[in-house]
Coordinates of C-alpha atoms in Angstrom, one line a residue:
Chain A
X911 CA 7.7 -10.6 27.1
X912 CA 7.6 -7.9 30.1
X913 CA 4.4 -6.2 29.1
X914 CA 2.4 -4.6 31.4
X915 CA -1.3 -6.2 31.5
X916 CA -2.8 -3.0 30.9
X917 CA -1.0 -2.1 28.6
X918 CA -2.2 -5.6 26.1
X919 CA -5.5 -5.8 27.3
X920 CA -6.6 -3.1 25.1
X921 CA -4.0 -4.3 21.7
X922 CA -4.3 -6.5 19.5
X923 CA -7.8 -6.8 18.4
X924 CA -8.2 -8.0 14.8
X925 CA -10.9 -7.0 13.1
X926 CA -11.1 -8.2 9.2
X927 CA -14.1 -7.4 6.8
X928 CA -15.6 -8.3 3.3
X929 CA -12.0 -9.7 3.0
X930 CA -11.4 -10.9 -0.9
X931 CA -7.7 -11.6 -2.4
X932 CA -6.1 -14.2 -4.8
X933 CA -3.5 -13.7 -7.8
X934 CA -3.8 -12.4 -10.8
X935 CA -7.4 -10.9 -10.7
X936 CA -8.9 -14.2 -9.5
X937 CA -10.0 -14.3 -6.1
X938 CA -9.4 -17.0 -4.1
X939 CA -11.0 -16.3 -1.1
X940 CA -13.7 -14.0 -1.0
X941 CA -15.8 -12.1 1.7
X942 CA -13.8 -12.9 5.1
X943 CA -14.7 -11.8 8.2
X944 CA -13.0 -12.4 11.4
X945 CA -12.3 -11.3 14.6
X946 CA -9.8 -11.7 17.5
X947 CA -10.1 -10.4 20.5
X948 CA -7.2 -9.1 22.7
X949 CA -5.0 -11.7 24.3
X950 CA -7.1 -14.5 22.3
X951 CA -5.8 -17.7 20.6
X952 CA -7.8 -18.3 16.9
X953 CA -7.2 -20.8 14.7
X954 CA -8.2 -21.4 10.9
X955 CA -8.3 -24.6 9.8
X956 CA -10.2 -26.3 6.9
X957 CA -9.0 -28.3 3.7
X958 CA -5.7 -28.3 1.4
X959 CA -7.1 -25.5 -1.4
X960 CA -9.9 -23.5 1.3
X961 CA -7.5 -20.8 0.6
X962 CA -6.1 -20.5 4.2
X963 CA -2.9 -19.8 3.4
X964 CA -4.1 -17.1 0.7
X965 CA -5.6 -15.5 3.6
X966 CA -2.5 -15.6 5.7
X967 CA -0.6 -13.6 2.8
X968 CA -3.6 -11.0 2.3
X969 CA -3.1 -10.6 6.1
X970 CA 0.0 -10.0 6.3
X971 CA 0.6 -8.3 3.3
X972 CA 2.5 -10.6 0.8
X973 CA -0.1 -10.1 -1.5
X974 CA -2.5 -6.8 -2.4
X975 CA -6.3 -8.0 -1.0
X976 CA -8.9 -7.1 -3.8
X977 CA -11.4 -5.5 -1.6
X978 CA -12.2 -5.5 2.3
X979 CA -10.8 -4.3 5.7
X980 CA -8.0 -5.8 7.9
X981 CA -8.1 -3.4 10.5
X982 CA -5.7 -3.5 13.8
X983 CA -6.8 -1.7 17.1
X984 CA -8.8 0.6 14.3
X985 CA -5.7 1.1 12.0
X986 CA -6.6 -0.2 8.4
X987 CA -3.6 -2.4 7.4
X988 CA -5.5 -3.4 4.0
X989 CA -3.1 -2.3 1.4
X990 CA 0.1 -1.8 3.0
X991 CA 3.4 -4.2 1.9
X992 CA 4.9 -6.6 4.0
X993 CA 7.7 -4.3 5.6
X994 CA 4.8 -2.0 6.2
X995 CA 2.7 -4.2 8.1
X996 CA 5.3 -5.3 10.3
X997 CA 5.8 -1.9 11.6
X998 CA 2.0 -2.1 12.5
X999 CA 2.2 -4.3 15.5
X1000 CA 1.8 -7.4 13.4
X1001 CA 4.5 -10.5 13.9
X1002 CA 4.7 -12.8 11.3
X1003 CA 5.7 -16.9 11.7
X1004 CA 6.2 -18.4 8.5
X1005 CA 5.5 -22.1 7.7
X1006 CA 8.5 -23.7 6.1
X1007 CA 11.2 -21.2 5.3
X1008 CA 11.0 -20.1 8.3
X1009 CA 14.2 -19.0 9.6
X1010 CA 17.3 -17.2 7.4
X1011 CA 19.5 -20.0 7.0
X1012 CA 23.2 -18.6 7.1
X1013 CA 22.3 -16.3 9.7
X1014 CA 23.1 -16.8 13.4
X1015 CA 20.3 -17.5 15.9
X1016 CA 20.8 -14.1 17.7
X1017 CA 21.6 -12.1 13.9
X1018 CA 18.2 -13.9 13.1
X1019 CA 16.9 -12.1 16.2
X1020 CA 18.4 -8.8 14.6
X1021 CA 16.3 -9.2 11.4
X1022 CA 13.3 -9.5 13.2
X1023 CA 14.1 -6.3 15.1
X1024 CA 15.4 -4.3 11.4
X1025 CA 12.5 -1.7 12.4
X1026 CA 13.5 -0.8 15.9
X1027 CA 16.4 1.5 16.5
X1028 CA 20.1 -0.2 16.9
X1029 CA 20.2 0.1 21.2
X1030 CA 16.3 -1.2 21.0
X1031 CA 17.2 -4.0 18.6
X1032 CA 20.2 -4.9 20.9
X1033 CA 18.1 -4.6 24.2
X1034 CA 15.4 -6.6 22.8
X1035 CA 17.9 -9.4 21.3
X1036 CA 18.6 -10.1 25.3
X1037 CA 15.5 -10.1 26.5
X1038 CA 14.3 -12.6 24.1
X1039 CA 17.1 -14.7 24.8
X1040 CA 16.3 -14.6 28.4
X1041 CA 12.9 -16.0 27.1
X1042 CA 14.2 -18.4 25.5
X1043 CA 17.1 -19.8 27.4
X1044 CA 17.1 -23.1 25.0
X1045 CA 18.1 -20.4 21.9
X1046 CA 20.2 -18.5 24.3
X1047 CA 22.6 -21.3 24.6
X1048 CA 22.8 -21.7 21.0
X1049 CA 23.1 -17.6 20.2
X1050 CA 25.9 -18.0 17.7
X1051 CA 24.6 -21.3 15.6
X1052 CA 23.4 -21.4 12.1
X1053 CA 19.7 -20.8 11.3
X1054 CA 20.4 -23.9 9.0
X1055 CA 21.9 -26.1 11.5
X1056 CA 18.9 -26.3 13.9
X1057 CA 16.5 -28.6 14.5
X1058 CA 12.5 -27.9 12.9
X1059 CA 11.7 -27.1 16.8
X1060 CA 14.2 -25.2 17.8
X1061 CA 14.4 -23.4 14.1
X1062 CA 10.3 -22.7 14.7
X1063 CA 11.0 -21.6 18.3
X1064 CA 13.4 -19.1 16.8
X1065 CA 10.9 -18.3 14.1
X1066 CA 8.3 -17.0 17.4
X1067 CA 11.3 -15.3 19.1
X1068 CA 12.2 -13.6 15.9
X1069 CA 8.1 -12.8 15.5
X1070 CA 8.4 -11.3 19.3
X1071 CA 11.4 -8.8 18.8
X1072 CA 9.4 -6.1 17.7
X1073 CA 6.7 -6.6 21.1
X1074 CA 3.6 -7.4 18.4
X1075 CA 0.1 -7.3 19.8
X1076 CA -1.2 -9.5 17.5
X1077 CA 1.2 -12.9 15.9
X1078 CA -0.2 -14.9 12.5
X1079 CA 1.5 -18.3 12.8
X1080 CA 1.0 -20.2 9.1
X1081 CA 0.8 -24.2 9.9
X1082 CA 3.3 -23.7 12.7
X1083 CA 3.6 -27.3 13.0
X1084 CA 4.3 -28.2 9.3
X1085 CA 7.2 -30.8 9.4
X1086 CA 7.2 -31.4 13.0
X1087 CA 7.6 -34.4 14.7
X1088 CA 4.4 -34.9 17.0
X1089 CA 5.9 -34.6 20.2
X1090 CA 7.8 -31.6 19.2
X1091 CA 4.5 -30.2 17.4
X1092 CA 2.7 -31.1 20.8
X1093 CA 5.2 -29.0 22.4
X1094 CA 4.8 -25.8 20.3
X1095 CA 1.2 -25.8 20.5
X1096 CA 0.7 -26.7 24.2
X1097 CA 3.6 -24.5 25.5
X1098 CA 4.7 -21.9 23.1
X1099 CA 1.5 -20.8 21.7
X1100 CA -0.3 -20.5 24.8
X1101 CA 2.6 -18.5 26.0
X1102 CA 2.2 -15.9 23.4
X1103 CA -1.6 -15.3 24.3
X1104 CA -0.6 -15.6 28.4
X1105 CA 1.6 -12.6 27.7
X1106 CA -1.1 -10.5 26.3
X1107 CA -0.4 -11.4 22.6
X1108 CA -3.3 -11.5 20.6
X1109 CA -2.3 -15.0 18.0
X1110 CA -4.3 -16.1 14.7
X1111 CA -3.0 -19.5 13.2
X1112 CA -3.6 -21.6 10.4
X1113 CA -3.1 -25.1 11.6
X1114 CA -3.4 -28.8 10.0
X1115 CA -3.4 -30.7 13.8
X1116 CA -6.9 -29.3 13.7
X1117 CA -7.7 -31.3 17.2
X1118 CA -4.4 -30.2 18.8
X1119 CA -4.9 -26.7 17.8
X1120 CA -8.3 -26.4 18.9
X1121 CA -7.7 -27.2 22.4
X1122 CA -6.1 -24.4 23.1
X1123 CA -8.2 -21.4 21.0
X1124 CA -10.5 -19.6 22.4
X1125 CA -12.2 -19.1 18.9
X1126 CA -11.9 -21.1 15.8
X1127 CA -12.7 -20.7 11.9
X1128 CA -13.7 -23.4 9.7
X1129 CA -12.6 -22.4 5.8
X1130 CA -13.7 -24.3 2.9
X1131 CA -13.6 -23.1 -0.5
X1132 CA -12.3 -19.7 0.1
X1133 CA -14.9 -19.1 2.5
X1134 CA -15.1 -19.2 6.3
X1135 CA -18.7 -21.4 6.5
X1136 CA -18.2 -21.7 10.4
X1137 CA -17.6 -19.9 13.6
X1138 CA -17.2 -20.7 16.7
X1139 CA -16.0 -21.3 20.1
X1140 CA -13.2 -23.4 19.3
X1141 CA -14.6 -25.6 22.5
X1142 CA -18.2 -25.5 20.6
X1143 CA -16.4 -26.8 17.7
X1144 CA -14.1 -29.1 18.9
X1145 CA -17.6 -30.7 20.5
X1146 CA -19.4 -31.4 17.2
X1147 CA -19.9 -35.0 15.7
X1148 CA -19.7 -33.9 12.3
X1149 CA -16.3 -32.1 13.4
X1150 CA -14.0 -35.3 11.6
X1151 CA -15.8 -34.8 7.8
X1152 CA -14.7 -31.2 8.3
X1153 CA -10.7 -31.8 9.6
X1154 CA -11.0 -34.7 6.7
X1155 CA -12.0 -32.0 4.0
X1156 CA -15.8 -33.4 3.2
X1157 CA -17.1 -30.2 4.0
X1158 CA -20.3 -30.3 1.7
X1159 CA -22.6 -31.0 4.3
X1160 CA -21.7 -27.6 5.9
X1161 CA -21.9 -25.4 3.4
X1162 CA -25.6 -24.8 4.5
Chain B
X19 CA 61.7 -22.8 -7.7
X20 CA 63.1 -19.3 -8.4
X21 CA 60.6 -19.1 -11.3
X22 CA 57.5 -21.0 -9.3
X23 CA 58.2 -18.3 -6.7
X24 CA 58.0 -15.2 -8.8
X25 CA 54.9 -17.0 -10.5
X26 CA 53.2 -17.0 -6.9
X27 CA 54.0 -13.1 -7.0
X28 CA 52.3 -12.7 -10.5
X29 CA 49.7 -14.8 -9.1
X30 CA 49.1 -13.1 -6.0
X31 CA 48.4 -9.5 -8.0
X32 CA 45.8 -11.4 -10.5
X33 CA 43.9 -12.8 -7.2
X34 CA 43.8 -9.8 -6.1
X35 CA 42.0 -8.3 -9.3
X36 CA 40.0 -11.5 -9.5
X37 CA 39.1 -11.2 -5.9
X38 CA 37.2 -7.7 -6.8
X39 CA 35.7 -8.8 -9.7
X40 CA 34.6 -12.0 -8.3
X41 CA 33.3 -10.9 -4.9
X42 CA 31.4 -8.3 -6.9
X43 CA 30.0 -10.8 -8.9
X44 CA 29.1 -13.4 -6.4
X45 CA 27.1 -10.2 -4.6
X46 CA 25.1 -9.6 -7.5
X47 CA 23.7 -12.8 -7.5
X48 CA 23.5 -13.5 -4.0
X49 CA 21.4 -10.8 -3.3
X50 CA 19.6 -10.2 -6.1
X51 CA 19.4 -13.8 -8.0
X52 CA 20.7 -11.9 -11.5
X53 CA 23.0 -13.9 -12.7
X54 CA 24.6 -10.4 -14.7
X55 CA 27.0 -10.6 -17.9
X56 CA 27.2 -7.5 -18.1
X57 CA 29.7 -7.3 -15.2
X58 CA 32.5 -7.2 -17.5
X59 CA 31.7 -4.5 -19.8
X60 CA 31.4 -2.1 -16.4
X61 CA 34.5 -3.3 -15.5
X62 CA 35.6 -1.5 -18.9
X63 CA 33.4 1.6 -18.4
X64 CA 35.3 2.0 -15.5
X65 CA 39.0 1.5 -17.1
X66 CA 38.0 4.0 -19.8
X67 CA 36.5 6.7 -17.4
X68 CA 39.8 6.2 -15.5
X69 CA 41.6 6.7 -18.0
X70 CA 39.9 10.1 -18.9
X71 CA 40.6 11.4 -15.6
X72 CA 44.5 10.1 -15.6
X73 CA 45.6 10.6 -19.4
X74 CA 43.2 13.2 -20.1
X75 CA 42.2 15.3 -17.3
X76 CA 46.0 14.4 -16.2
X77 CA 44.9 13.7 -12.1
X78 CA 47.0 11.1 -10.8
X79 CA 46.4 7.5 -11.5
X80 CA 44.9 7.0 -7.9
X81 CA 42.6 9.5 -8.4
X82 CA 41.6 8.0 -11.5
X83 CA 41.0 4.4 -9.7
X84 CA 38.4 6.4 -6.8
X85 CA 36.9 7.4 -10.4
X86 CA 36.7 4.1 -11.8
X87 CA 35.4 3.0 -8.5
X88 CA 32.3 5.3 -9.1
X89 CA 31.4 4.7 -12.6
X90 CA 31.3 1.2 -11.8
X91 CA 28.5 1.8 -9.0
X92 CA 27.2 4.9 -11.0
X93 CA 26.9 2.8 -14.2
X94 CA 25.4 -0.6 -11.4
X95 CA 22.8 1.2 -10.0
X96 CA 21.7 2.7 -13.8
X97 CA 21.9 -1.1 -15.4
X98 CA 19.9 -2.5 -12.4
X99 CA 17.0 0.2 -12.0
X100 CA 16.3 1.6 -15.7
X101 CA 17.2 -1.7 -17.8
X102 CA 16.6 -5.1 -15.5
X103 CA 13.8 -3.3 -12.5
X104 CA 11.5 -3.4 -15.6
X105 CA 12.4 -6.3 -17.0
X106 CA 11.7 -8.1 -13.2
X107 CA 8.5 -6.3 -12.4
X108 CA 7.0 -7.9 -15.5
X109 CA 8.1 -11.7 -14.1
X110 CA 10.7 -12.3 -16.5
X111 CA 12.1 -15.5 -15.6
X112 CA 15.6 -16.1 -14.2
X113 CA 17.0 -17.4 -17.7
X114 CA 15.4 -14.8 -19.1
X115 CA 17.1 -12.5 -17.4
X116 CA 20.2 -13.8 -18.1
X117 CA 19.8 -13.3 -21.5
X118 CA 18.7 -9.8 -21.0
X119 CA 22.1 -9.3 -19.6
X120 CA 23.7 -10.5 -22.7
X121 CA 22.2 -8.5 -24.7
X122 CA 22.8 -5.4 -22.5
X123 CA 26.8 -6.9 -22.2
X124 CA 26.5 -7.0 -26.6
X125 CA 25.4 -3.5 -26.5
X126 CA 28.2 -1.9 -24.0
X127 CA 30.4 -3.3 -26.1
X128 CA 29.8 -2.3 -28.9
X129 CA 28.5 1.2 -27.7
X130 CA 32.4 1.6 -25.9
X131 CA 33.7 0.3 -29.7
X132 CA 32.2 2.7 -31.6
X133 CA 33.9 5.3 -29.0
X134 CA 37.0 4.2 -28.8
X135 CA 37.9 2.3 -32.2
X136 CA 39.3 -1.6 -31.8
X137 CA 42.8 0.0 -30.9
X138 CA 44.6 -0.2 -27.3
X139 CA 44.7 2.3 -25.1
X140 CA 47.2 2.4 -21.9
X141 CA 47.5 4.3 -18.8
X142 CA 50.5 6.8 -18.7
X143 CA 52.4 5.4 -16.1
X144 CA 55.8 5.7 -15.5
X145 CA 58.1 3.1 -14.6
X146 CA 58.9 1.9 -10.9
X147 CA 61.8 0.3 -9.3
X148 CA 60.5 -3.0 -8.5
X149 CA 60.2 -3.9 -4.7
X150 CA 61.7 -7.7 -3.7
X151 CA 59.8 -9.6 -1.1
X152 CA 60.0 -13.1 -0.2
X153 CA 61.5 -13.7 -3.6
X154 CA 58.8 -12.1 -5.2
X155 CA 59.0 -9.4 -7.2
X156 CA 56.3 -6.4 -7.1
X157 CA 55.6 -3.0 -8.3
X158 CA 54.8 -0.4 -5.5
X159 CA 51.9 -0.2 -8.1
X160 CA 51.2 -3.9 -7.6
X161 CA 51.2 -3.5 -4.0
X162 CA 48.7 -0.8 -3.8
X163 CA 46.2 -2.9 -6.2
X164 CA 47.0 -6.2 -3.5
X165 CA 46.3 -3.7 -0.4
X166 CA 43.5 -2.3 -2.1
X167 CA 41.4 -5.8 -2.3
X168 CA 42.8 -6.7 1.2
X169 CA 40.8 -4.3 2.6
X170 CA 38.2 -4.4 0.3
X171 CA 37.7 -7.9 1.4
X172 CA 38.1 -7.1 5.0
X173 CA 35.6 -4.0 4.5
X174 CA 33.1 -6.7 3.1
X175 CA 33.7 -9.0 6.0
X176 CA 33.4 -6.3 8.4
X177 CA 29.9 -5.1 6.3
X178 CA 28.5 -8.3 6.2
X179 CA 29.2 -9.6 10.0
X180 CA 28.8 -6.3 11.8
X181 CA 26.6 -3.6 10.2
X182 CA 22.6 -3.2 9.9
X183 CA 22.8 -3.4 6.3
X184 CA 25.5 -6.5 5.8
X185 CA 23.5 -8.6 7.7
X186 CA 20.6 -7.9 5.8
X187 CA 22.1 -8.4 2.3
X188 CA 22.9 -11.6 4.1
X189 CA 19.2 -11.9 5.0
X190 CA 18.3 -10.9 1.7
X191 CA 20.3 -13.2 -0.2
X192 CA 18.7 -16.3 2.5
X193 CA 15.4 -15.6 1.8
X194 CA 13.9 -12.1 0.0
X195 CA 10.2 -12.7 1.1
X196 CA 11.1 -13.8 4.7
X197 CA 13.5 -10.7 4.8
X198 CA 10.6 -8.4 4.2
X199 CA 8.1 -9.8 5.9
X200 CA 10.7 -8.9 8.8
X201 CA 10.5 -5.2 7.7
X202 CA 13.7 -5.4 5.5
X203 CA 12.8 -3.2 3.1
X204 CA 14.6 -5.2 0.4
X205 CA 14.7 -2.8 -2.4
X206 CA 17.1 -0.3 -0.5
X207 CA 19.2 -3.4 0.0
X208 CA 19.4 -4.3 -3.3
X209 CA 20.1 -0.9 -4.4
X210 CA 22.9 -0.9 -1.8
X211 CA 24.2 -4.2 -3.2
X212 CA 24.4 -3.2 -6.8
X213 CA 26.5 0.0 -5.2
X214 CA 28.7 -2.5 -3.3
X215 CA 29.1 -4.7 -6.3
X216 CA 29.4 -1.8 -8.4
X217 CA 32.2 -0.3 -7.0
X218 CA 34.2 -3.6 -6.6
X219 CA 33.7 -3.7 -10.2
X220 CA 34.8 -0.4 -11.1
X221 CA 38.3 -1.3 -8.7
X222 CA 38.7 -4.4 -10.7
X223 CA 38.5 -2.6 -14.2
X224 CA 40.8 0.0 -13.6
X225 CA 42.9 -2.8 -11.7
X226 CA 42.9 -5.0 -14.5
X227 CA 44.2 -2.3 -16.8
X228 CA 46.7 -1.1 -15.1
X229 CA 47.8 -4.6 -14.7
X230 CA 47.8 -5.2 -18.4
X231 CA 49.3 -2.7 -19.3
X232 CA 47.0 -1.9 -22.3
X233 CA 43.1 -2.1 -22.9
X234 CA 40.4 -2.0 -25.4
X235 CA 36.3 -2.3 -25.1
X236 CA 36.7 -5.8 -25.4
X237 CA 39.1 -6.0 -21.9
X238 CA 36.5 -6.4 -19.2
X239 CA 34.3 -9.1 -21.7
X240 CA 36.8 -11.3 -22.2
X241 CA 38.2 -11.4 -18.3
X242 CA 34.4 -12.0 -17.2
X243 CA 34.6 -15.8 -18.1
X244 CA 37.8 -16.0 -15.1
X245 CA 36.1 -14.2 -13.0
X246 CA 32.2 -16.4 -13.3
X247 CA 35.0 -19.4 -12.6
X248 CA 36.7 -17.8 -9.4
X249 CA 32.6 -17.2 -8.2
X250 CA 30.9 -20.5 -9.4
X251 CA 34.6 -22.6 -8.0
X252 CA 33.3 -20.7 -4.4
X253 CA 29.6 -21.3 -5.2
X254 CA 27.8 -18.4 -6.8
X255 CA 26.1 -15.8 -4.3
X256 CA 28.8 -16.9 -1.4
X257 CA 31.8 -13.8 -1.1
X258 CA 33.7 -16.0 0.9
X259 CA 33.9 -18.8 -1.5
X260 CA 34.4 -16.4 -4.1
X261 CA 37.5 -14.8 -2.3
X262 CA 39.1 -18.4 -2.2
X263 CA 37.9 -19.0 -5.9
X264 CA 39.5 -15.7 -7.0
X265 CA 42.9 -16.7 -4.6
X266 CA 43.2 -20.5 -5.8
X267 CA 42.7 -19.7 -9.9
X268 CA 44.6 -16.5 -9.6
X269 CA 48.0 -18.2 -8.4
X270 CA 47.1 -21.9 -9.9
X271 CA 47.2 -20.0 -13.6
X272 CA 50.2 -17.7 -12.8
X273 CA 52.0 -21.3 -12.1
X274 CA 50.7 -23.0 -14.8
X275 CA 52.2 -19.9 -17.1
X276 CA 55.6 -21.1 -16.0
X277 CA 55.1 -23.9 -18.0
X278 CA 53.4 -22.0 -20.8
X279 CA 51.8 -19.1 -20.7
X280 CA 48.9 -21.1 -22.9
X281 CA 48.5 -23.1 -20.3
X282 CA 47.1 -19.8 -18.0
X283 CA 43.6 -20.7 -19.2
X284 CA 43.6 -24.9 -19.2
X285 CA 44.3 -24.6 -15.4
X286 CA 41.7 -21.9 -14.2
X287 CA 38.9 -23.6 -16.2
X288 CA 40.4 -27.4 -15.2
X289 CA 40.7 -26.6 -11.7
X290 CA 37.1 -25.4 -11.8
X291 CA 35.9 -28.4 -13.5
X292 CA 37.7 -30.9 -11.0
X293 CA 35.6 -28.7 -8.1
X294 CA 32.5 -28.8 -9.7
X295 CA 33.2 -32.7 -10.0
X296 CA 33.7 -33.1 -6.8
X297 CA 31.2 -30.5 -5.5
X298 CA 28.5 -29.9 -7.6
X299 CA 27.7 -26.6 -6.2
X300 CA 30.9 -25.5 -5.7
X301 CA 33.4 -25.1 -2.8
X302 CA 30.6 -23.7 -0.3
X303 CA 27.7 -25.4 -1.3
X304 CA 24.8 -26.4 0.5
X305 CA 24.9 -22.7 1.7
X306 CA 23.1 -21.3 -1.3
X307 CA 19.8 -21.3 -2.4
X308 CA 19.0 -20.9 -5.7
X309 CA 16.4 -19.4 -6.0
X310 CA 13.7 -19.1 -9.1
X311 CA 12.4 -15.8 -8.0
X312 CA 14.3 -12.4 -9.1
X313 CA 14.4 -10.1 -6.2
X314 CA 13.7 -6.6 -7.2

């Protein structure tokens, strides 16, 4: 994405607070703070059930958070819906259902544009395409018809149509063959971040994942219990107990 | 082959009605997951307001359709927001709902019933010299109602492949949550799609009288059950499929009447059953999602 360098080094900081949501008046995580700093790469990873994805949906507005802050450059997004927070900066990757299914691979690309004006949308919709020459060749296919790669490439495009500062990619690699999940990680992701994109994922290839974040966040029982440089983390003995969800000895 | 030819002609004008009624349908469910019943007893809403306007107020008959047109999205929009939004905000599950729109079909019914008595009622309309084409035999009447869903349909296809808000219905009706999460507000495209379903609805009705000749509060009901086949032999929530659905059970029981007009009936519902063999999900399937979620 053409943005200028000076323009992103000062977006896209994420700041979240005494962050609690869950369904139904139960929280299921509670108390979340996290940070991510212009331009950085931070993952969340932890066990099936630390509420990780709970916290992707409080974030990004799918559900109502009980209490806490989620603010964005200093703009409070806590609160707002889904279609609200999108016009805040915030570019959403989803982790199965990712792509509308009957819907072209450039109409897709409209969707994700829906909040900019009609000759923005369009002006956008070729730019991204000339990011992505791999989708542009295959402009007028079905959502549907693609492949899990290309349909989670197209997922990021669609994410990038409204020029975010700050992407939240849910388990981007979910259903991915390795080498294609490989690929997303080592290539795509880092390309959001090298173009000034500030990017939080929740990801299961914990090691994968790690090796390219700056900062990463270990969950456990709706809780983050540890913070670190991801490089910090990705160091520690005890790091396979956590990716294998026997997280009691951290707690502490 | 005289009389299978003229059949195609009868045939052509019922696809035509069934084409509205079954594209609105179809729209209904594809973008909002409501599987509504009460589809047919707008349909009549609309005939009856039309035929206020024509018999009554005495404004011409075309008039009266454009009126038709707008109590069916008028009468849509009212259904959707004040009787089923409720219903949906409290999580009322999809079969639920269905029933809900039973109940509100039972209601219209009997509310239009109480109005207008069990008798018939017809649009005064006075006879035309019929027009021959191909072998056919129409009424200029009958050719305005088969111009009317030709561009209808084309309107839709143009809606749906080339505006803002076509596209996303279409998104809507992939995937609701996605679609917002894209900053879709979805509930000014549902609204929009109960006006577009609405007014197809309200075009059918007045349609379907005219075509008949005569009406009663029962007319729309009992013509729902056709159109639910024309949408389900297409695969329910897909226009297109319904447009085929509507065009193969319109002219397939028109032929079958040649034989015996019983027959009308035991075609549309045996072709349907033979598709559904073959293709569970009907003619298009595999391109809808049914979906357990409501969207509001």
């Amino acid at each position: 994405m053409p943005t200028s360098s000076a323009e992103s080094a000062s977006k896209g900081h994420l700041l979240v607070t005494g962050l609690s949501a869950g369904y139904g008046g139960t929280p299921i995580i509670e108390d979340i703070d996290l940070e991510v700093r212009s331009g950085e790469v931070a993952t969340i990873v932890g066990p099936n059930g630390a509420g990780k994805s709970t916290l992707v949906k409080a974030l990004i507005g799918v559900i109502r958070p009980f209490t806490g802050r989620i603010e964005l450059d200093g703009d409070n997004l806590a609160g707002l819906r889904a279609d609200q927070i999108c016009r805040r900066s915030v570019g959403y990757v989803p982790q199965v259902r990712d792509t509308f299914p009957r819907l072209s691979v450039k109409e897709n690309l409209e969707m994700g544009g829906f909040t900019l004006s009609r000759n923005l949308c369009r002006q956008r919709v070729d730019e991204v395409l000339e990011l992505y020459p791999k989708l542009a060749q295959m402009a007028d296919r079905q959502g549907g018809h693609l492949s899990g790669g290309e349909r989670k490439m197209l997922a990021v495009a669609r994410a990038l149509m409204t020029r975010p500062s700050l992407v939240v990619l849910d388990e981007p690699t979910a259903g991915l063959a390795p080498k294609v999940a490989d690929e997303l990680l080592s290539e795509q992701v880092t390309a959001l971040a090298k173009r000034g994109v500030s990017v939080l994922m929740v990801e299961q290839r914990a090691r994968e994942a790690l090796s390219i974040s700056d900062h990463a966040f270990v969950m456990a029982s709706g809780r983050v219990v540890l913070r670190d440089r991801a490089a910090t983390i990705l160091a520690r003995p005890d790091i396979g107990e956590v990716f294998l969800g026997r997280t009691a000895g951290l707690v502490n | 082959m005289h009389q299978i030819i003229l059949s195609i002609g009868f045939g052509i004008v019922t696809a035509s009605i069934l084409s509205m009624g079954a594209v609105g349908f179809t729209l209904q469910f594809g973008v909002t997951n409501l599987f509504n019943l009460a589809f047919g007893d707008v349909m009549t809403i609309a005939a009856f307001v039309a035929y206020v306007v024509h018999n009554d107020a005495g404004a011409s008959i075309w008039l009266a359709l454009a009126a038709g047109g707008a109590a069916g999205m008028l009468s849509s929009v009212l259904i959707a927001r004040l009787i089923y939004l409720p219903f949906m905000q409290r999580g009322t599950s999809q079969f639920a709902m269905v029933m809900v729109t039973v109940a509100v079909s039972i209601v219209f019914n009997n509310v239009l019933q109480i109005f207008s008595g069990t008798g018939f009622y017809g649009y005064a309309l006075l006879p035309q010299a019929s027009v021959h084409i191909l072998g056919m035999v129409f009424t200029p009447r009958e050719l305005v109602i088969i111009a009317l869903a030709v561009v209808c349909m084309a309107g839709l296809h143009l809606l749906f492949k080339y505006t803002r808000i076509g596209k996303a219905m279409r998104a809507t009706s992939d995937d609701a949550s996605l679609a917002r999460t894209c900053g879709i507000p979805t509930n000014r495209v549902t609204n929009f799609a109960w006006l577009a379903s609405g007014l197809l609805c309200g075009l059918a009705g007045v349609a379907l009288a005219m075509d008949l000749g005569t009406f009663s509060a029962t007319t729309g009901g009992s013509f729902l059950l056709v159109i639910v086949a024309a949408a389900v032999f297409g695969s329910v929530g897909e226009p297109y499929g319904a447009m085929v659905g509507a065009l193969v059970i319109g002219v397939a029981s028109e032929l079958a009447a040649v034989i015996s007009p019983d027959l009308k009936d035991v075609v549309a519902f045996g072709l349907l059953v033979v598709v559904l063999l073959v293709r569970p999900e009907g003619l298009r399937s595999g391109r809808v999602q049914i979906r357990g979620e409501v969207t509001r």
